[in-house]
Short mmCIF file of C-alpha atoms in Angstrom, two decimals:
data_model
loop_
_atom_site.label_atom_id
_atom_site.label_comp_id
_atom_site.label_asym_id
_atom_site.label_seq_id
_atom_site.Cartn_x
_atom_site.Cartn_y
_atom_site.Cartn_z
CA UNK B 180 0.02 0.03 0.05
CA UNK B 181 1.53 3.23 -1.13
CA UNK B 182 1.68 6.36 0.86
CA UNK B 183 -0.99 8.27 -0.99
CA UNK B 184 -3.22 5.25 -1.02
CA UNK B 185 -6.49 4.77 1.02
CA UNK B 186 -9.08 2.10 1.52
CA UNK B 187 -12.69 2.89 0.69
CA UNK B 188 -15.72 1.49 2.40
CA UNK B 189 -19.28 1.92 1.15
CA UNK B 190 -22.23 1.12 3.29
CA UNK B 191 -25.45 -0.36 1.94
CA UNK B 192 -27.93 -0.34 4.85
CA UNK B 193 -30.60 -2.82 3.49
CA UNK B 194 -31.42 -6.21 4.46
CA UNK B 195 -34.30 -8.93 3.55
CA UNK B 196 -34.80 -9.48 7.20
CA UNK B 197 -33.30 -8.46 10.53
CA UNK B 198 -31.12 -11.17 11.90
CA UNK B 199 -31.71 -11.93 15.59
CA UNK B 200 -28.23 -11.13 16.61
CA UNK B 201 -27.61 -8.01 14.50
CA UNK B 202 -27.07 -4.46 15.89
CA UNK B 203 -25.55 -2.96 12.53
CA UNK B 204 -26.95 0.08 11.01
CA UNK B 205 -29.39 -1.62 8.63
CA UNK B 206 -33.06 -1.46 7.60
CA UNK B 207 -35.46 -3.72 5.95
CA UNK B 208 -35.26 -3.42 2.14
CA UNK B 209 -37.63 -0.86 0.64
CA UNK B 210 -37.15 -0.46 -3.22
CA UNK B 211 -38.25 3.22 -3.15
CA UNK B 212 -35.97 4.16 -0.20
CA UNK B 213 -33.18 2.15 -1.72
CA UNK B 214 -33.40 4.04 -5.06
CA UNK B 215 -33.22 7.39 -3.03
CA UNK B 216 -30.38 6.21 -1.00
CA UNK B 217 -28.12 5.00 -4.00
CA UNK B 218 -28.82 8.42 -5.81
CA UNK B 219 -27.68 10.21 -2.61
CA UNK B 220 -24.74 7.84 -2.19
CA UNK B 221 -23.56 8.43 -5.75
CA UNK B 222 -23.60 12.26 -5.05
CA UNK B 223 -21.42 11.69 -1.98
CA UNK B 224 -19.02 9.64 -3.97
CA UNK B 225 -18.70 12.44 -6.43
CA UNK B 226 -18.30 14.98 -3.68
CA UNK B 227 -15.73 13.15 -1.69
CA UNK B 228 -13.65 12.02 -4.67
CA UNK B 229 -13.00 15.83 -5.12
CA UNK B 230 -11.99 16.25 -1.47
CA UNK B 231 -9.52 13.28 -1.87
CA UNK B 232 -8.19 14.04 -5.38
CA UNK B 233 -4.69 12.52 -5.88
CA UNK B 234 -5.48 9.63 -3.73
CA UNK B 235 -5.30 6.18 -5.02
CA UNK B 236 -7.83 3.55 -3.92
CA UNK B 237 -5.96 0.45 -2.66
CA UNK B 238 -9.07 -1.61 -1.66
CA UNK B 239 -12.86 -1.21 -1.67
CA UNK B 240 -15.27 -2.93 0.64
CA UNK B 241 -18.98 -2.67 0.01
CA UNK B 242 -20.79 -3.82 3.16
CA UNK B 243 -24.06 -3.59 4.94
CA UNK B 244 -26.54 -4.70 5.48
CA UNK B 245 -26.80 -6.82 2.35
CA UNK B 246 -25.33 -5.07 -0.62
CA UNK B 247 -26.50 -7.86 -3.04
CA UNK B 248 -30.11 -7.28 -2.13
CA UNK B 249 -30.01 -4.30 -4.56
CA UNK B 250 -31.08 -4.70 -8.17
CA UNK B 251 -28.57 -5.53 -10.80
CA UNK B 252 -29.04 -2.07 -12.27
CA UNK B 253 -28.27 -0.27 -8.90
CA UNK B 254 -25.22 -2.34 -8.32
CA UNK B 255 -23.86 -1.75 -11.86
CA UNK B 256 -24.46 2.07 -11.56
CA UNK B 257 -22.98 2.24 -8.11
CA UNK B 258 -19.75 0.50 -9.15
CA UNK B 259 -19.56 2.54 -12.35
CA UNK B 260 -19.65 5.76 -10.39
CA UNK B 261 -16.99 4.52 -7.99
CA UNK B 262 -14.69 3.60 -10.91
CA UNK B 263 -15.51 7.08 -12.62
CA UNK B 264 -14.63 9.25 -9.74
CA UNK B 265 -11.80 7.40 -7.83
CA UNK B 266 -8.48 6.22 -9.16
CA UNK B 267 -8.25 2.51 -8.68
CA UNK B 268 -4.61 1.03 -8.16
CA UNK B 269 -3.62 -1.97 -10.21
CA UNK B 270 -4.42 -5.30 -8.41
CA UNK B 271 -7.12 -3.50 -6.38
CA UNK B 272 -9.23 -5.76 -4.20
CA UNK B 273 -12.89 -5.00 -4.42
CA UNK B 274 -14.97 -6.99 -1.90
CA UNK B 275 -18.86 -7.03 -1.78
CA UNK B 276 -20.77 -8.83 1.07
CA UNK B 277 -23.48 -11.17 -0.18
CA UNK B 278 -26.06 -13.28 1.62
CA UNK B 279 -26.70 -16.65 0.12
CA UNK B 280 -30.04 -16.55 -1.89
CA UNK B 281 -29.61 -12.95 -2.94
CA UNK B 282 -27.19 -13.92 -5.75
CA UNK B 283 -28.57 -14.70 -9.23
CA UNK B 284 -26.53 -15.64 -12.16
CA UNK B 285 -27.15 -12.16 -13.83
CA UNK B 286 -26.33 -10.31 -10.61
CA UNK B 287 -22.97 -12.19 -10.19
CA UNK B 288 -22.26 -11.53 -13.93
CA UNK B 289 -22.76 -7.84 -13.38
CA UNK B 290 -20.58 -7.79 -10.21
CA UNK B 291 -17.76 -9.63 -11.98
CA UNK B 292 -17.82 -7.31 -15.10
CA UNK B 293 -18.10 -4.26 -12.94
CA UNK B 294 -14.68 -4.94 -11.22
CA UNK B 295 -15.68 -6.81 -7.98
CA UNK B 296 -12.81 -9.24 -7.33
CA UNK B 297 -13.92 -10.86 -4.10
CA UNK B 298 -17.15 -12.04 -2.58
CA UNK B 299 -17.78 -12.33 1.15
CA UNK B 300 -20.70 -14.70 1.97
CA UNK B 301 -22.52 -14.52 5.25
CA UNK B 302 -23.02 -18.10 5.70
CA UNK B 303 -22.86 -18.23 9.64
CA UNK B 304 -23.85 -22.07 9.95
CA UNK B 305 -24.98 -24.90 7.81
CA UNK B 306 -27.21 -26.24 10.52
CA UNK B 307 -30.89 -25.56 9.71
CA UNK B 308 -32.11 -25.32 13.31
CA UNK B 309 -29.19 -22.83 14.19
CA UNK B 310 -30.02 -20.81 11.09
CA UNK B 311 -33.61 -20.16 12.50
CA UNK B 312 -32.07 -19.26 15.92
CA UNK B 313 -29.98 -16.60 14.22
CA UNK B 314 -32.97 -15.43 12.15
CA UNK B 315 -31.21 -16.08 8.90
CA UNK B 316 -33.47 -16.39 5.84
CA UNK B 317 -31.20 -18.56 3.76
CA UNK B 318 -30.87 -22.32 3.69
CA UNK B 319 -27.69 -24.39 3.30
CA UNK B 320 -28.92 -25.24 -0.20
CA UNK B 321 -28.74 -21.43 -1.04
CA UNK B 322 -25.15 -21.49 0.04
CA UNK B 323 -24.18 -24.23 -2.34
CA UNK B 324 -26.18 -22.71 -5.22
CA UNK B 325 -24.71 -19.19 -4.67
CA UNK B 326 -21.10 -20.53 -4.33
CA UNK B 327 -21.56 -22.60 -7.40
CA UNK B 328 -22.83 -19.58 -9.51
CA UNK B 329 -19.89 -17.53 -8.20
CA UNK B 330 -17.36 -20.05 -9.36
CA UNK B 331 -19.01 -20.47 -12.78
CA UNK B 332 -18.88 -16.70 -13.17
CA UNK B 333 -15.00 -16.81 -12.62
CA UNK B 334 -14.81 -15.65 -8.92
CA UNK B 335 -11.58 -17.08 -7.46
CA UNK B 336 -11.51 -15.22 -4.30
CA UNK B 337 -14.50 -16.12 -2.00
CA UNK B 338 -14.75 -15.56 1.71
CA UNK B 339 -17.28 -17.50 4.08
CA UNK B 340 -18.25 -16.05 7.39
CA UNK B 341 -19.00 -18.51 10.20
CA UNK B 342 -20.33 -18.13 13.65
CA UNK B 343 -19.67 -20.30 16.65
CA UNK B 344 -21.10 -20.28 20.28
CA UNK B 345 -24.61 -19.93 18.91
CA UNK B 346 -27.23 -20.70 21.51
CA UNK B 347 -28.08 -24.49 21.21
CA UNK B 348 -24.92 -25.07 19.22
CA UNK B 349 -22.88 -28.10 20.22
CA UNK B 350 -19.44 -29.30 19.49
CA UNK B 351 -20.71 -31.74 16.78
CA UNK B 352 -22.74 -29.26 14.97
CA UNK B 353 -19.79 -26.85 14.78
CA UNK B 354 -17.54 -29.53 13.44
CA UNK B 355 -20.18 -30.33 10.77
CA UNK B 356 -20.30 -26.58 9.64
CA UNK B 357 -16.59 -26.48 9.32
CA UNK B 358 -16.54 -29.65 7.28
CA UNK B 359 -19.25 -28.22 4.97
CA UNK B 360 -17.40 -25.02 4.64
CA UNK B 361 -14.02 -26.56 3.66
CA UNK B 362 -15.73 -28.83 1.14
CA UNK B 363 -16.55 -25.77 -0.93
CA UNK B 364 -12.84 -24.72 -0.72
CA UNK B 365 -13.28 -20.95 -0.35
CA UNK B 366 -10.04 -18.87 -0.39
CA UNK B 367 -10.87 -17.32 2.99
CA UNK B 368 -12.82 -18.28 6.05
CA UNK B 369 -13.82 -15.80 8.93
CA UNK B 370 -14.68 -17.43 12.25
CA UNK B 371 -16.19 -15.36 14.90
CA UNK B 372 -17.69 -16.09 18.30
CA UNK B 373 -21.31 -14.79 18.55
CA UNK B 374 -21.38 -11.52 20.50
CA UNK B 375 -24.77 -10.94 22.36
CA UNK B 376 -25.38 -7.49 21.64
CA UNK B 377 -27.66 -5.35 23.67
CA UNK B 378 -31.17 -4.72 22.38
CA UNK B 379 -31.10 -7.62 19.94
CA UNK B 380 -33.69 -10.29 19.78
CA UNK B 381 -31.28 -13.17 20.53
CA UNK B 382 -30.20 -11.29 23.75
CA UNK B 383 -33.81 -10.70 24.75
CA UNK B 384 -34.55 -14.35 24.42
CA UNK B 385 -31.64 -15.38 26.57
CA UNK B 386 -32.77 -13.02 29.25
CA UNK B 387 -36.28 -14.46 29.09
CA UNK B 388 -34.87 -17.95 29.32
CA UNK B 389 -36.05 -19.01 25.82
CA UNK B 390 -32.36 -19.67 24.65
CA UNK B 391 -29.28 -20.68 26.63
CA UNK B 392 -26.01 -19.07 26.19
CA UNK B 393 -22.96 -21.15 25.27
CA UNK B 394 -20.56 -21.55 28.19
CA UNK B 395 -17.11 -19.79 27.94
CA UNK B 396 -15.47 -23.27 28.20
CA UNK B 397 -17.58 -24.59 25.31
CA UNK B 398 -16.80 -21.50 23.25
CA UNK B 399 -13.06 -21.80 23.90
CA UNK B 400 -13.30 -25.50 22.79
CA UNK B 401 -15.03 -24.49 19.57
CA UNK B 402 -12.48 -21.87 18.86
CA UNK B 403 -9.58 -23.89 19.49
CA UNK B 404 -11.02 -26.79 17.41
CA UNK B 405 -11.63 -24.41 14.51
CA UNK B 406 -8.11 -23.09 14.46
CA UNK B 407 -6.63 -26.62 14.41
CA UNK B 408 -9.18 -27.89 11.87
CA UNK B 409 -8.46 -25.08 9.43
CA UNK B 410 -4.80 -25.30 9.77
CA UNK B 411 -4.69 -28.97 8.92
CA UNK B 412 -6.69 -28.13 5.78
CA UNK B 413 -4.32 -25.54 4.42
CA UNK B 414 -5.75 -22.32 5.90
CA UNK B 415 -3.35 -20.10 7.65
CA UNK B 416 -4.43 -17.94 10.52
CA UNK B 417 -3.26 -14.40 9.97
CA UNK B 418 -5.59 -12.70 12.43
CA UNK B 419 -7.55 -13.72 15.51
CA UNK B 420 -10.65 -14.63 13.47
CA UNK B 421 -9.39 -14.84 10.02
CA UNK B 422 -7.90 -17.61 7.96
CA UNK B 423 -6.90 -17.93 4.33
CA UNK B 424 -4.90 -19.92 1.73
CA UNK B 425 -1.55 -18.30 0.92
CA UNK B 426 -1.81 -14.86 -0.59
CA UNK B 427 -5.54 -14.37 -0.06
CA UNK B 428 -5.69 -12.39 3.09
CA UNK B 429 -8.25 -9.71 2.99
CA UNK B 430 -6.40 -6.58 1.93
CA UNK B 431 -9.15 -4.31 3.03
CA UNK B 432 -9.32 -5.60 6.57
CA UNK B 433 -5.56 -5.36 6.75
CA UNK B 434 -6.08 -1.63 6.25
CA UNK B 435 -7.88 -1.53 9.54
CA UNK B 436 -5.65 -3.74 11.43
CA UNK B 437 -2.50 -1.82 10.27
CA UNK B 438 -4.24 1.37 11.27
CA UNK B 439 -4.04 2.86 7.82
CA UNK B 440 -6.27 5.63 6.28
CA UNK B 441 -9.69 4.84 4.97
CA UNK B 442 -12.73 6.72 3.67
CA UNK B 443 -16.19 5.65 4.59
CA UNK B 444 -19.13 6.64 2.39
CA UNK B 445 -22.86 6.15 3.03
CA UNK B 446 -25.25 6.18 6.14
CA UNK B 447 -23.28 5.47 9.37
CA UNK B 448 -19.94 4.97 7.51
CA UNK B 449 -16.75 5.93 9.38
CA UNK B 450 -13.60 7.53 7.84
CA UNK B 451 -10.21 7.71 9.29
CA UNK B 452 -8.16 10.56 7.38
CA UNK B 453 -5.45 12.68 8.81
CA UNK B 454 -5.83 12.59 12.51
CA UNK B 455 -9.59 12.57 12.61
CA UNK B 456 -12.25 9.85 12.73
CA UNK B 457 -15.42 11.11 10.99
CA UNK B 458 -18.73 9.29 11.34
CA UNK B 459 -21.59 9.81 8.89
CA UNK B 460 -25.30 10.27 9.97
CA UNK B 461 -26.78 6.85 10.77
CA UNK B 462 -30.41 7.62 9.86
CA UNK B 463 -30.90 6.70 6.27
CA UNK B 464 -33.46 9.51 5.59
CA UNK B 465 -31.47 12.16 7.20
CA UNK B 466 -28.46 11.00 5.30
CA UNK B 467 -30.32 11.43 2.06
CA UNK B 468 -31.67 14.74 3.00
CA UNK B 469 -28.17 16.06 3.92
CA UNK B 470 -26.64 14.84 0.70
CA UNK B 471 -29.49 16.34 -1.38
CA UNK B 472 -28.84 19.60 0.23
CA UNK B 473 -25.25 19.43 -0.61
CA UNK B 474 -24.33 19.51 2.98
CA UNK B 475 -21.75 17.30 4.80
CA UNK B 476 -23.25 14.01 6.08
CA UNK B 477 -20.61 13.88 8.71
CA UNK B 478 -22.30 13.83 12.09
CA UNK B 479 -19.28 13.73 14.41
CA UNK B 480 -15.48 14.27 14.26
CA UNK B 481 -13.11 12.80 16.67
CA UNK B 482 -9.57 13.97 16.94
CA UNK B 483 -7.17 11.04 17.49
CA UNK B 484 -4.39 12.28 19.67
CA UNK B 485 -0.88 10.73 19.40
CA UNK B 486 -1.37 8.83 22.60
CA UNK B 487 -4.58 7.28 21.21
CA UNK B 488 -2.87 6.49 18.03
CA UNK B 489 -0.31 4.65 19.87
CA UNK B 490 -2.65 2.62 21.88
CA UNK B 491 -4.77 1.83 18.80
CA UNK B 492 -1.71 0.83 16.89
CA UNK B 493 -0.73 -1.89 19.42
CA UNK B 494 -4.39 -3.04 20.02
CA UNK B 495 -4.83 -3.50 16.18
CA UNK B 496 -1.56 -4.90 15.33
CA UNK B 497 -1.67 -7.57 18.09
CA UNK B 498 -4.78 -9.00 16.54
CA UNK B 499 -2.41 -10.06 13.66
CA UNK B 500 -0.82 -13.47 14.06
CA UNK B 501 2.50 -11.87 13.05
CA UNK B 502 2.03 -9.26 15.61
CA UNK B 503 3.42 -5.67 15.97
CA UNK B 504 6.44 -4.72 14.00
CA UNK B 505 8.78 -2.85 16.42
CA UNK B 506 10.54 -1.22 13.45
CA UNK B 507 7.38 0.09 11.80
CA UNK B 508 6.02 1.34 15.37
CA UNK B 509 9.39 3.27 15.88
CA UNK B 510 9.34 4.65 12.46
CA UNK B 511 5.80 5.95 12.83
CA UNK B 512 5.97 7.25 16.39
CA UNK B 513 9.65 7.81 17.07
CA UNK B 514 9.56 5.88 20.35
CA UNK B 515 10.21 2.10 21.09
CA UNK B 516 7.49 -0.13 22.30
CA UNK B 517 9.59 -1.19 25.24
CA UNK B 518 10.00 2.37 26.45
CA UNK B 519 6.19 2.58 26.85
CA UNK B 520 5.26 -0.88 27.87
CA UNK B 521 8.45 -2.49 29.13
CA UNK B 522 7.00 -3.71 32.43
CA UNK B 523 3.79 -4.86 30.76
CA UNK B 524 5.53 -6.78 28.23
CA UNK B 525 7.74 -8.54 30.86
CA UNK B 526 4.72 -9.46 32.82
CA UNK B 527 2.71 -10.85 29.89
CA UNK B 528 5.82 -12.85 28.64
CA UNK B 529 6.19 -14.43 32.10
CA UNK B 530 2.45 -15.40 31.89
CA UNK B 531 3.11 -16.83 28.43
CA UNK B 532 0.61 -14.62 26.84
CA UNK B 533 2.91 -12.87 24.37
CA UNK B 534 6.20 -13.47 22.54
CA UNK B 535 8.74 -10.67 22.58
CA UNK B 536 11.45 -10.86 19.84
CA UNK B 537 13.91 -8.21 18.49
CA UNK B 538 11.58 -7.40 15.71
CA UNK B 539 8.05 -8.26 16.55
CA UNK B 540 5.62 -8.47 19.68
CA UNK B 541 3.09 -11.16 19.18
CA UNK B 542 0.46 -13.18 20.94
CA UNK B 543 1.16 -16.79 21.98
CA UNK B 544 -1.54 -19.50 21.22
CA UNK B 545 -2.77 -18.89 24.78
CA UNK B 546 -2.70 -15.22 24.30
CA UNK B 547 -4.75 -15.49 21.30
CA UNK B 548 -7.54 -17.21 23.24
CA UNK B 549 -7.33 -14.60 25.89
CA UNK B 550 -6.67 -11.73 23.58
CA UNK B 551 -9.10 -9.23 25.34
CA UNK B 552 -7.35 -9.74 28.66
CA UNK B 553 -3.92 -9.01 26.95
CA UNK B 554 -5.08 -6.00 25.20
CA UNK B 555 -6.54 -4.64 28.37
CA UNK B 556 -3.09 -4.71 29.90
CA UNK B 557 -1.86 -2.37 27.17
CA UNK B 558 -4.72 0.17 26.90
#
């Protein structure tokens, strides 16, 4: 990634249904509202491209919501506008999130022809009962069909998102989901423990006793099994929750984990440019109105002090399996990691939670499992 390069995130806040565990900035799909939103989004793309003229786009990530719920025409127009107003680097990675069942042969063809290079499919589980617990509207057959269509269209970089520690999930069903996933041979697999977010349907059902939370010990066993299972099948863990075959790491996520600059467009999108983090208005209608009035959709600006940049650098870099580069840290901040956290590092090394080498600071296998506890020690 060159010095004048940035990542680009585009938010599409529409879904076919609200998943029981989701607290993302999303809304049920409404064709009329979606049409208004895309028109406003295209205007913001044009405006922000002028603000960041001279910047190359290293990676693009279109997330949501479910971007592929949009019509073929809307997707094609959106990608055309992005390509028109921003300068794409050679070998750019363009990812779009897709839920199984929202991909038709025609839609996949348009995505491919419009420059999308990577699909990220929200599979979560292959177990029909657990799909209902999560409130997912697709079936495992939809996964197979969508994956097959993507391969037929020439997509050779596909990610599958999986969840573990779902209420009612047992070790056996998690193992079956992993087996089903690797049969498809995606280039990338993301594996996340379910987070019980405040205000979601699944959290309310747990509080009411309708669902039972998976114990921390069972969650740990699932996570450890997933790591070992994927490693034996050729997937290299390069981040706490992410695995890929060689050279297929997600370039866009590496922008975040290396604490690089990125521009966020759309309702609720976040940008990190200069020393400021800017958040767009979350409300879809308010966002549209702001853009149509040619006003800035940014709702809040946060100045990221040097002290906070340092803390974020170690917090994000330690998520990577290779860890924090001491040379890069010194080059950026002009101070050695040991000068700030020398005692903390010694303590965590004695607990066998981190490995301290002359070049890198990285989590041990045990430290990966207890990463939140380790990061708290630093920040």
